[in-house]
Short mmCIF file of C-alpha atoms and ligand atoms in Angstrom, two decimals:
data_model
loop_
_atom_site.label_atom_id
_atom_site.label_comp_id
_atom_site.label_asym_id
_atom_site.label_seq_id
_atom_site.Cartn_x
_atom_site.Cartn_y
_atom_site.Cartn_z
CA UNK A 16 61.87 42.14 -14.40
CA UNK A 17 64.44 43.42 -16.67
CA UNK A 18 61.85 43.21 -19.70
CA UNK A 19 59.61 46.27 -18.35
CA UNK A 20 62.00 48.45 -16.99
CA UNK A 21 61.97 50.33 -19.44
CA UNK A 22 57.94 50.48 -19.50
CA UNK A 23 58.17 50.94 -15.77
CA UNK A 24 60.35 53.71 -15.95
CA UNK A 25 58.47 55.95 -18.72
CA UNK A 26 54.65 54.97 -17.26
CA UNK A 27 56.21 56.88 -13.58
CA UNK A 28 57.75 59.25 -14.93
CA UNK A 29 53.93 59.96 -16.36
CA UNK A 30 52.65 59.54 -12.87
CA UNK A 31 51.32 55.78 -13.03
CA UNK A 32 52.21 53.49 -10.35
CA UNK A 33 54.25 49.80 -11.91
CA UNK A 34 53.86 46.61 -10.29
CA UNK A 35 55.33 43.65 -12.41
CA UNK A 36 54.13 39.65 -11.60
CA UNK A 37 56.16 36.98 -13.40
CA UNK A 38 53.05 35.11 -13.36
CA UNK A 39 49.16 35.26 -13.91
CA UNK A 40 48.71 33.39 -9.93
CA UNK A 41 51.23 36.01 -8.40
CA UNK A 42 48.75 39.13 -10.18
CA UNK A 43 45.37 37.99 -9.03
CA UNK A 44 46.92 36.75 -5.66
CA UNK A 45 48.08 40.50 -4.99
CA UNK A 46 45.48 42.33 -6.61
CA UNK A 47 42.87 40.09 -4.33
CA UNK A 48 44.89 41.01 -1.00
CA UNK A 49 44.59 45.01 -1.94
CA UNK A 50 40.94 45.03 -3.11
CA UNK A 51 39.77 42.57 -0.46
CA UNK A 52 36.59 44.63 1.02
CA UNK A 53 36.26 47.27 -1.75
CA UNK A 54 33.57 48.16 -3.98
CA UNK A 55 34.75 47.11 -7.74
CA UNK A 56 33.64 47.91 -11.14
CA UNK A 57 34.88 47.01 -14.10
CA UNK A 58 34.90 46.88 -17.87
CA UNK A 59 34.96 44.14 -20.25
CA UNK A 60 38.32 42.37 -20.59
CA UNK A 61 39.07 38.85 -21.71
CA UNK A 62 42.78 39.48 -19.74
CA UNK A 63 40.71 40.27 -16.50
CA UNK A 64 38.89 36.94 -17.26
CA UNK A 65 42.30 35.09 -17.67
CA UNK A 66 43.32 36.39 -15.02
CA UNK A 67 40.91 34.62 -12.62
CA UNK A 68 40.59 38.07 -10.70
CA UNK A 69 37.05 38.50 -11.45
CA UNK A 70 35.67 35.16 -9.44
CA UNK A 71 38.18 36.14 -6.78
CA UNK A 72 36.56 39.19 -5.80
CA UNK A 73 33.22 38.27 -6.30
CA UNK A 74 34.07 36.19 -2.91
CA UNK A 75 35.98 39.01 -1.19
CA UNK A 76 34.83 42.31 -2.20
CA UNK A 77 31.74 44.21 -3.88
CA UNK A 78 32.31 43.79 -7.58
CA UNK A 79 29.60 45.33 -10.30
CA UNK A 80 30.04 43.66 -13.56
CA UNK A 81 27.72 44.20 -16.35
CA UNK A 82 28.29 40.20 -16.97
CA UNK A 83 26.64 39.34 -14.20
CA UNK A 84 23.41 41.84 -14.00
CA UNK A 85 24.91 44.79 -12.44
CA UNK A 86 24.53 47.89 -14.52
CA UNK A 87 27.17 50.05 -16.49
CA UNK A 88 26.26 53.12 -13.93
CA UNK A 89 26.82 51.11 -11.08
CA UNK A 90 30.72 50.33 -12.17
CA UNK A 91 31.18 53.64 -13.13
CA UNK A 92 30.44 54.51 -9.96
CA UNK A 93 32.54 52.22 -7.41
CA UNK A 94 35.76 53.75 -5.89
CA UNK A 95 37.71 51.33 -7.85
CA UNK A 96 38.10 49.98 -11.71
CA UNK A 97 39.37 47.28 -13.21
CA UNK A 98 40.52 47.74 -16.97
CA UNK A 99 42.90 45.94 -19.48
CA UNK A 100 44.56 48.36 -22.47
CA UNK A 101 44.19 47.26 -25.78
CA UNK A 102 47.86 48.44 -26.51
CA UNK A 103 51.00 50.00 -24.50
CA UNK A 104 53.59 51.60 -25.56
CA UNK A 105 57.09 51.05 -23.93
CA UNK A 106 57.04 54.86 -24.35
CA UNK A 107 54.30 54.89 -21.57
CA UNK A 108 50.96 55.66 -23.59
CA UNK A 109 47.90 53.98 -22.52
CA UNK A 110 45.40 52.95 -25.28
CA UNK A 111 42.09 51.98 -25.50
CA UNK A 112 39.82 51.85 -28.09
CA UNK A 113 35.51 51.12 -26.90
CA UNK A 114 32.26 50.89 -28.58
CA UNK A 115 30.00 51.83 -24.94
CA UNK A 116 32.57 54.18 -24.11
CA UNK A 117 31.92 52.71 -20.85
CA UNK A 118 35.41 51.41 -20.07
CA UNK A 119 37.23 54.57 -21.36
CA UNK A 120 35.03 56.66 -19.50
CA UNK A 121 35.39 54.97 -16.93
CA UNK A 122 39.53 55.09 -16.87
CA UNK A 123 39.41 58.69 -17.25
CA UNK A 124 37.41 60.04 -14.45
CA UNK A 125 36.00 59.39 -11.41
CA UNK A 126 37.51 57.05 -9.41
CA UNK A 127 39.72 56.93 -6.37
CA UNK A 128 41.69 53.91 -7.67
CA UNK A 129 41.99 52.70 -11.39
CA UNK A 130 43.90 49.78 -12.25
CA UNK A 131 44.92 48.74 -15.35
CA UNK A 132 46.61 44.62 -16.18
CA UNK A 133 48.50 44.38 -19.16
CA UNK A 134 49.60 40.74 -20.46
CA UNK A 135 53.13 41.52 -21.55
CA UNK A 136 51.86 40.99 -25.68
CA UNK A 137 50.21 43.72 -25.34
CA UNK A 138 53.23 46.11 -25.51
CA UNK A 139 54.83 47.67 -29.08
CA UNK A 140 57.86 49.95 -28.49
CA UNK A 141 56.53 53.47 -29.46
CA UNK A 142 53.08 54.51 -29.71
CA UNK A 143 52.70 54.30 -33.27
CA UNK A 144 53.10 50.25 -32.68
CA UNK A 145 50.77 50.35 -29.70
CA UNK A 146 47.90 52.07 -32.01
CA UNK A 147 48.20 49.81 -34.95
CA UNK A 148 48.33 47.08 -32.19
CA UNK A 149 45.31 48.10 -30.50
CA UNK A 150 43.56 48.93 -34.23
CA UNK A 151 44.93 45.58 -35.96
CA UNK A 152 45.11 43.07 -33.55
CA UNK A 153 42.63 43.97 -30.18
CA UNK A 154 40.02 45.17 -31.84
CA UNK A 155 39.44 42.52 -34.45
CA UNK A 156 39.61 39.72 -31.81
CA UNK A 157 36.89 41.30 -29.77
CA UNK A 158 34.64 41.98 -32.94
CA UNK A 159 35.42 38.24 -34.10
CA UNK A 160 34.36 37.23 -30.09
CA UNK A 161 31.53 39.54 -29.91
CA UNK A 162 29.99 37.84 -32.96
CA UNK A 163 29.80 41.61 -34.65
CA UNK A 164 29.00 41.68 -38.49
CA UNK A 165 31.93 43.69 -39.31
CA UNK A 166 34.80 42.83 -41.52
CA UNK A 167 37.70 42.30 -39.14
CA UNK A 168 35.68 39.87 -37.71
CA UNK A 169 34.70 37.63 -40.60
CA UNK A 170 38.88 37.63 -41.99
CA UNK A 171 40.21 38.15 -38.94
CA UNK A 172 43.18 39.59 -40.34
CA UNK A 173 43.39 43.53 -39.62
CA UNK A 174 41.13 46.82 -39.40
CA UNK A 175 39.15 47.89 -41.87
CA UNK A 176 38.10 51.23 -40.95
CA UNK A 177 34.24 50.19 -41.78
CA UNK A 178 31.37 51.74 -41.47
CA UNK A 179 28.82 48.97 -40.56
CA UNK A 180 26.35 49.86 -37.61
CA UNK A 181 27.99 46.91 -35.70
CA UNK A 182 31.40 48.56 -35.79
CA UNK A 183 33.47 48.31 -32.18
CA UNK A 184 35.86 50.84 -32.37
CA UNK A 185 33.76 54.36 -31.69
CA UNK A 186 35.88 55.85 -29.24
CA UNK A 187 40.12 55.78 -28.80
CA UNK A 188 41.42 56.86 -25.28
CA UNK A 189 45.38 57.73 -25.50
CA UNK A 190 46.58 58.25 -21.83
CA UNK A 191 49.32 60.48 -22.24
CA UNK A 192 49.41 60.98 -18.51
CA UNK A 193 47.55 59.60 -14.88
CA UNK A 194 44.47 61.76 -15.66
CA UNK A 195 44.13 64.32 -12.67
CA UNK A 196 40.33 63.26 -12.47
CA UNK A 197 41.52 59.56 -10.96
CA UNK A 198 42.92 59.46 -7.39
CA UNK A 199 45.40 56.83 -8.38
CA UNK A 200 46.20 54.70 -11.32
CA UNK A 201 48.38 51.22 -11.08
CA UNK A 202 49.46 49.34 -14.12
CA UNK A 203 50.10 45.74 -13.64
CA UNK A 204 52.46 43.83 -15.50
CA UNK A 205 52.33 40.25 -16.15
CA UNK A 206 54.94 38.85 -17.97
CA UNK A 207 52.55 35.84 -19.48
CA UNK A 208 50.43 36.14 -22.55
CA UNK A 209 46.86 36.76 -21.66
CA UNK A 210 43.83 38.15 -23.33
CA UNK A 211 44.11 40.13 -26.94
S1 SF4 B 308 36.72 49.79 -37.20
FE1 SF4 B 308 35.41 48.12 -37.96
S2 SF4 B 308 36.83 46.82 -39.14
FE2 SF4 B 308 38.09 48.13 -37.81
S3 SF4 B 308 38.47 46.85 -36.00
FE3 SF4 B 308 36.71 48.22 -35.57
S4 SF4 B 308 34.91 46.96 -36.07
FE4 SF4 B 308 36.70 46.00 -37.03
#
């Protein structure tokens, strides 16, 4: 997919795995062959959700999401986790910004297999465009869809740096590299627009 080569070649040269899906169906389809019979966690995502991953696995494998009574512990703990990125750069920087911290900490350390889907959108070409995308864009949309009380999510229209106790963003998680504290990381590419 001549679109993410570029992507695909920086994020390995980092250590990261690539697959690229033209679709949504082809994504979930492979990731439900590979974590068939595993024990899941994973953190909030509305691309995850999109996906139509999440009600795969329930059927085929262990999955602990804190959506549907399992605890943040007991993610944190499976062999494998399921993340989005709230902004990538073609460059080949991860970024995530979290409130729980569960989710980064969660993509950091700990696991034998982390996987990471990222909607095409979701990519700026350096990393100063995948910040202010993951500052000005992501985290807005999830305050507006968390109901918060903070400015972004009243306007809707960009970061405010605020201080209100309902504030999101409490936590930003550049992965420069794989971290050496995961066994393996994949990044997933889907070449559709999905989640914020
Ligand atoms: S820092 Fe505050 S204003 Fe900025 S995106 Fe996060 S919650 Fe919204």
């Amino acid at each position: 997919m001549e679109q993410f080569t570029k992507v695909k070649n920086n994020l390995e040269q980092r250590g990261f795995d690539v697959t690229c899906f033209a679709t949504r169906e082809e994504a979930a389809a492979y990731l439900t062959k590979k974590l068939a019979g595993k024990t899941v966690g994973h953190g909030g995502s509305v691309t995850l959700q999109e996906l139509g991953l999440l009600d795969k696995l329930k059927e085929c494998a262990t999955l602990y999401s804190h959506t549907a009574g399992a605890t943040f512990a007991q993610a944190a703990e499976a062999p494998v986790y399921l993340s989005s990125v709230n902004g990538l750069a073609e460059t080949g920087e991860l970024i995530n910004i979290d409130g729980t911290c569960n989710r980064v900490a969660s993509t950091v350390f700990g696991h034998e297999e982390v996987y990471f889907v990222v909607r095409r959108n979701k990519l700026a070409p350096d990393y100063e465009g995948a910040l202010w995308r993951a500052r000005n864009i992501a985290s807005p949309k999830n305050a507006h869809r968390l109901h918060k009380n903070t400015p972004c999510a009243v306007k809707g229209d960009k970061c405010y740096d605020c201080s209100s106790p309902e504030r999101i963003c409490r936590a930003l998680v550049v992965l420069w590299e794989k971290p050496t504290g995961v066994g393996r990381c994949e990044v997933v590419l889907v070449d559709q627009d999905l989640g914020y």
